[in-house]
CSV table of C-alpha atoms and ligand atoms in Angstrom, one decimal:
chain,number,residue,atom,x,y,z
A,1,MET,CA,-0.1,0.1,0.1
A,2,THR,CA,1.4,3.3,-0.9
A,3,ALA,CA,1.5,5.6,1.8
A,4,PRO,CA,0.2,9.5,1.3
A,5,ALA,CA,0.8,12.0,3.6
A,6,THR,CA,4.1,10.6,5.1
A,7,GLY,CA,4.3,14.0,6.9
A,8,ARG,CA,0.8,13.4,8.5
A,9,ARG,CA,1.9,10.1,9.9
A,10,ALA,CA,4.9,11.0,11.4
A,11,GLU,CA,3.1,13.9,13.1
A,12,ILE,CA,0.4,11.1,14.2
A,13,ALA,CA,2.9,8.5,15.3
A,14,GLU,CA,4.6,11.1,17.4
A,15,ASN,CA,1.5,11.9,19.1
A,16,LEU,CA,0.4,8.5,19.5
A,17,THR,CA,4.2,8.0,21.3
A,18,ALA,CA,3.2,10.9,23.6
A,19,LEU,CA,0.0,9.7,24.5
A,20,ARG,CA,1.2,6.1,25.0
A,21,ALA,CA,3.4,7.8,27.6
A,22,ARG,CA,0.8,9.5,29.3
A,23,ILE,CA,-1.0,6.7,29.6
A,24,ALA,CA,1.7,4.5,30.8
A,25,ALA,CA,2.6,7.1,33.5
A,26,ALA,CA,-1.4,7.2,34.6
A,27,CYS,CA,-1.5,3.5,34.9
A,28,GLN,CA,1.9,3.5,37.1
A,29,ARG,CA,0.4,5.9,39.6
A,30,ALA,CA,-3.2,4.2,39.8
A,31,ARG,CA,-1.2,0.7,39.8
A,32,ARG,CA,-3.1,-0.4,37.0
A,33,ASP,CA,-2.0,-2.1,33.6
A,34,VAL,CA,-1.8,-0.5,30.4
A,35,GLY,CA,-3.6,-3.3,28.7
A,36,GLU,CA,-6.7,-2.7,30.7
A,37,ILE,CA,-7.0,0.9,28.7
A,38,THR,CA,-8.2,1.3,24.9
A,39,VAL,CA,-7.6,4.6,23.0
A,40,ILE,CA,-10.4,5.4,20.9
A,41,ALA,CA,-9.3,8.0,18.5
A,42,VAL,CA,-12.0,10.6,18.0
A,43,THR,CA,-11.6,11.3,14.4
A,44,LYS,CA,-14.4,13.8,13.8
A,45,THR,CA,-13.4,17.1,11.4
A,46,ARG,CA,-11.0,14.8,10.2
A,47,PRO,CA,-10.6,12.6,7.0
A,48,ALA,CA,-10.6,9.1,6.2
A,49,SER,CA,-6.9,9.1,5.4
A,50,ASP,CA,-6.3,10.0,9.2
A,51,VAL,CA,-8.4,7.0,10.1
A,52,ARG,CA,-6.3,4.9,7.6
A,53,LEU,CA,-3.3,6.2,9.2
A,54,LEU,CA,-4.4,5.4,12.9
A,55,ALA,CA,-5.1,1.8,11.9
A,56,GLU,CA,-1.7,1.6,10.1
A,57,LEU,CA,-0.2,2.9,13.9
A,58,GLY,CA,-2.3,0.5,15.4
A,59,VAL,CA,-5.1,2.7,16.8
A,60,THR,CA,-8.3,0.5,15.6
A,61,ASP,CA,-11.1,2.0,17.9
A,62,ILE,CA,-12.5,5.0,16.3
A,63,GLY,CA,-14.8,7.7,17.5
A,64,GLU,CA,-17.3,10.0,15.8
A,65,ASN,CA,-20.2,12.2,17.0
A,66,ARG,CA,-22.1,13.1,13.8
A,67,ASP,CA,-23.8,10.6,11.9
A,68,ALA,CA,-23.7,12.8,8.5
A,69,GLU,CA,-19.9,13.0,8.9
A,70,ALA,CA,-19.3,9.3,10.4
A,71,ALA,CA,-21.6,7.0,7.8
A,72,PRO,CA,-19.4,8.2,4.6
A,73,LYS,CA,-15.9,8.1,6.6
A,74,ALA,CA,-17.0,4.2,7.9
A,75,ALA,CA,-18.0,3.3,4.6
A,76,GLN,CA,-14.4,4.6,3.0
A,77,CYS,CA,-12.7,2.3,5.4
A,78,ALA,CA,-14.9,-0.4,5.0
A,79,ASP,CA,-11.9,-2.4,4.0
A,80,LEU,CA,-10.1,-1.9,7.4
A,81,ARG,CA,-10.9,-4.0,10.6
A,82,LEU,CA,-12.0,-1.1,13.1
A,83,THR,CA,-14.4,-0.8,15.9
A,84,TRP,CA,-16.6,2.2,15.6
A,85,HIS,CA,-17.7,4.0,18.6
A,86,PHE,CA,-20.6,6.9,18.2
A,87,VAL,CA,-19.9,9.3,21.0
A,88,GLY,CA,-22.3,12.0,20.3
A,89,GLN,CA,-25.7,12.8,21.3
A,90,LEU,CA,-28.1,10.8,18.8
A,91,GLN,CA,-30.9,11.4,17.2
A,92,THR,CA,-33.7,8.8,16.9
A,93,ARG,CA,-34.1,9.1,13.1
A,94,LYS,CA,-30.2,8.8,12.9
A,95,CYS,CA,-30.4,5.3,14.7
A,96,ARG,CA,-30.9,3.4,11.3
A,97,SER,CA,-28.0,4.7,9.7
A,98,VAL,CA,-25.7,4.3,13.0
A,99,VAL,CA,-26.0,1.0,13.7
A,100,GLY,CA,-25.3,0.1,10.0
A,101,TYR,CA,-21.7,0.8,11.0
A,102,THR,CA,-21.4,1.4,15.1
A,103,ASP,CA,-20.3,-1.4,17.0
A,104,VAL,CA,-20.6,0.7,20.5
A,105,VAL,CA,-23.0,3.7,21.3
A,106,HIS,CA,-21.5,5.8,24.2
A,107,SER,CA,-24.5,7.7,23.9
A,108,ALA,CA,-28.0,5.9,25.4
A,109,ASP,CA,-29.2,8.4,27.4
A,110,ARG,CA,-33.1,7.9,27.2
A,111,PRO,CA,-35.5,5.1,27.2
A,112,HIS,CA,-37.1,6.0,23.7
A,113,LEU,CA,-33.5,5.8,22.2
A,114,ILE,CA,-33.1,2.7,23.5
A,115,HIS,CA,-35.8,1.3,22.0
A,116,VAL,CA,-35.2,2.7,18.7
A,117,LEU,CA,-31.6,1.7,18.8
A,118,ALA,CA,-32.8,-2.1,19.6
A,119,ARG,CA,-35.1,-2.0,16.8
A,120,GLU,CA,-32.8,-1.0,14.5
A,121,ALA,CA,-29.9,-3.3,15.5
A,122,LEU,CA,-32.4,-6.2,15.3
A,123,ARG,CA,-33.7,-5.3,11.8
A,124,ALA,CA,-29.9,-4.8,10.6
A,125,GLY,CA,-28.5,-8.0,12.1
A,126,ARG,CA,-25.9,-5.9,14.0
A,127,ALA,CA,-24.8,-6.6,17.7
A,128,VAL,CA,-24.7,-2.9,19.2
A,129,THR,CA,-23.1,-2.5,22.6
A,130,CYS,CA,-24.2,0.6,24.4
A,131,LEU,CA,-23.0,2.8,27.2
A,132,VAL,CA,-25.3,4.7,29.4
A,133,GLN,CA,-24.1,8.5,29.3
A,134,VAL,CA,-23.9,9.8,32.8
A,135,SER,CA,-24.2,13.7,33.2
A,136,LEU,CA,-21.8,14.8,36.2
A,137,ASP,CA,-22.7,18.4,36.2
A,138,GLY,CA,-25.7,17.8,38.5
A,139,ALA,CA,-28.0,18.7,36.4
A,140,ALA,CA,-31.4,17.1,37.0
A,141,GLY,CA,-31.8,14.4,33.8
A,142,ALA,CA,-31.4,14.1,30.3
A,143,SER,CA,-33.3,17.5,28.9
A,144,GLY,CA,-31.4,20.6,29.1
A,145,ALA,CA,-27.7,19.1,30.3
A,146,PRO,CA,-25.8,20.7,28.2
A,147,ARG,CA,-23.5,17.6,27.3
A,148,GLY,CA,-26.3,15.1,27.3
A,149,GLY,CA,-26.7,12.2,29.9
A,150,VAL,CA,-28.8,10.9,32.7
A,151,SER,CA,-28.3,11.8,36.3
A,152,ALA,CA,-26.7,9.4,38.6
A,153,GLY,CA,-29.4,8.2,40.2
A,154,GLU,CA,-31.4,7.6,36.7
A,155,ALA,CA,-28.4,5.6,35.3
A,156,VAL,CA,-29.1,2.3,37.0
A,157,ALA,CA,-32.5,2.3,35.6
A,158,LEU,CA,-31.5,2.9,32.3
A,159,ALA,CA,-28.7,0.1,32.3
A,160,GLY,CA,-31.5,-2.1,33.3
A,161,MET,CA,-33.7,-0.9,30.4
A,162,VAL,CA,-30.8,-1.8,27.8
A,163,ALA,CA,-29.6,-4.9,29.2
A,164,ALA,CA,-33.4,-6.1,29.0
A,165,GLN,CA,-33.1,-5.7,25.0
A,166,ASP,CA,-32.0,-8.7,23.3
A,167,ALA,CA,-30.5,-7.1,20.2
A,168,LEU,CA,-28.2,-4.5,22.3
A,169,ARG,CA,-25.4,-5.7,25.0
A,170,LEU,CA,-24.9,-3.1,28.2
A,171,GLY,CA,-21.2,-2.3,27.9
A,172,GLY,CA,-21.3,0.1,31.1
A,173,VAL,CA,-21.1,3.7,31.4
A,174,MET,CA,-19.8,6.9,29.6
A,175,ALA,CA,-19.3,10.3,30.9
A,176,VAL,CA,-17.8,13.6,29.7
A,177,ALA,CA,-16.2,15.9,32.8
A,178,PRO,CA,-18.0,19.2,33.0
A,179,LEU,CA,-16.6,22.2,32.4
A,180,GLY,CA,-15.9,24.2,35.8
A,181,THR,CA,-15.5,20.9,38.3
A,182,PRO,CA,-12.2,19.2,38.7
A,183,PRO,CA,-12.1,16.3,36.6
A,184,ARG,CA,-10.9,14.2,39.7
A,185,ASP,CA,-14.4,15.2,41.7
A,186,ALA,CA,-16.2,14.3,38.3
A,187,PHE,CA,-14.5,10.9,37.6
A,188,ALA,CA,-15.0,10.0,41.6
A,189,LYS,CA,-18.7,10.5,41.3
A,190,LEU,CA,-19.0,8.5,38.0
A,191,ALA,CA,-17.0,5.7,39.8
A,192,GLU,CA,-19.9,5.7,42.2
A,193,VAL,CA,-22.6,5.3,39.1
A,194,VAL,CA,-20.3,2.5,38.1
A,195,ALA,CA,-20.2,0.2,41.3
A,196,ALA,CA,-24.3,1.0,41.3
A,197,VAL,CA,-24.6,-0.4,38.0
A,198,ARG,CA,-22.0,-3.3,38.0
A,199,ALA,CA,-24.1,-4.5,41.2
A,200,GLY,CA,-26.8,-5.7,38.7
A,201,HIS,CA,-24.7,-6.0,35.8
A,202,PRO,CA,-21.5,-7.3,36.7
A,203,ASP,CA,-20.2,-8.0,32.7
A,204,ALA,CA,-21.1,-4.2,32.5
A,205,THR,CA,-17.3,-3.5,32.6
A,206,MET,CA,-16.7,-0.4,29.9
A,207,ILE,CA,-16.0,3.0,31.8
A,208,SER,CA,-15.5,5.5,28.9
A,209,ALA,CA,-14.1,8.5,30.5
A,210,GLY,CA,-11.2,10.8,29.7
A,211,MET,CA,-10.6,13.2,26.9
A,212,SER,CA,-7.2,14.7,25.8
A,213,GLY,CA,-7.2,17.0,28.7
A,214,ASP,CA,-8.2,14.6,31.6
A,215,LEU,CA,-7.4,11.2,30.5
A,216,GLU,CA,-5.0,10.7,33.5
A,217,GLU,CA,-7.6,11.8,35.9
A,218,ALA,CA,-10.3,9.4,34.2
A,219,ILE,CA,-7.6,6.6,34.5
A,220,GLU,CA,-6.9,7.0,38.0
A,221,ALA,CA,-10.4,6.9,38.4
A,222,GLY,CA,-10.8,3.6,36.4
A,223,ALA,CA,-11.4,4.4,33.0
A,224,THR,CA,-11.0,1.7,30.7
A,225,HIS,CA,-11.6,3.7,27.4
A,226,VAL,CA,-10.3,6.9,26.6
A,227,ARG,CA,-11.6,9.3,24.1
A,228,VAL,CA,-8.7,11.3,22.4
A,229,GLY,CA,-9.1,13.7,19.7
A,230,THR,CA,-6.8,16.5,20.0
A,231,ALA,CA,-3.8,14.9,21.5
A,232,LEU,CA,-3.7,12.4,18.7
A,233,LEU,CA,-4.7,14.4,15.9
A,234,GLY,CA,-4.1,18.4,16.6
A,235,ALA,CA,-6.3,21.2,17.4
A,236,ARG,CA,-9.6,20.8,15.2
A,237,ARG,CA,-10.2,24.0,13.0
A,238,VAL,CA,-13.8,24.0,14.1
A,239,PHE,CA,-15.5,23.3,17.3
A,240,VAL,CA,-17.7,20.4,17.6
A,241,ARG,CA,-19.3,19.2,20.4
B,301,PLP,C1,-14.4,15.5,20.6
B,301,PLP,C2,-14.6,14.7,21.7
B,301,PLP,C3,-13.8,13.9,22.4
B,301,PLP,C4,-12.3,14.1,22.1
B,301,PLP,O1,-12.0,15.5,22.7
B,301,PLP,P1,-10.3,16.0,22.5
B,301,PLP,O2,-10.2,16.8,23.7
B,301,PLP,O3,-10.0,16.4,21.0
B,301,PLP,O4,-9.8,15.1,23.0
B,301,PLP,C5,-14.1,13.0,23.3
B,301,PLP,N1,-15.4,12.9,23.7
B,301,PLP,C6,-16.5,13.3,23.2
B,301,PLP,C7,-17.7,13.1,23.6
B,301,PLP,C8,-16.4,14.3,21.9
B,301,PLP,O5,-17.3,14.7,21.6
């Protein structure tokens, strides 16, 4: 295979080395094995060629947050063995498209969405893992919370709803640390939610937490999946939440 964008490849490789060093240091502090941490490269606003370079460098978990961008990108990379993660807020009318290429939905945050995901996964004959997105900013419920997610108190019930769907697998939980709160405090709260969910669902071991700016705190709080965009691929030109 020809390798276009040699400079880009070197840039991503260098970023990946630095990222792996950060993860290793955090794991050492937390007395965890680096093998417990999966890096999800969040490739939103980035071309499919970046996904290809990441795969060549051994990063095969890819995160996207908009179906309109992710669907064609996934199609362009259909020849690669990748695991696609949908990490953005998800509208029910996008579920049919999203389950076509997504392996893990990180943003299960309301009963209706779970039912539609289950219906579409069944229809497509696809196994879809769902994470319950937990809001850590103290806002009550999904509506109005700027970054989405259910309150800690609602998470167990929603996890039960996912687990009750034959077409879905409950993977665990996901959270974004809110702005203005120390990440360590936010992730400590997430750890409590994790314990409550696991009490009823011992196989729900995935904890998707930590981004470029706070992955150390997330790893120290038990994260199994870190979602990294900027630290791997550089600053995004446009802000996409
Ligand atoms: C964009 C995004 C990320 C990655 O953020 P960086 O700060 O660029 O690492 C992680 N999680 C979600 C939900 C995102 O939308």
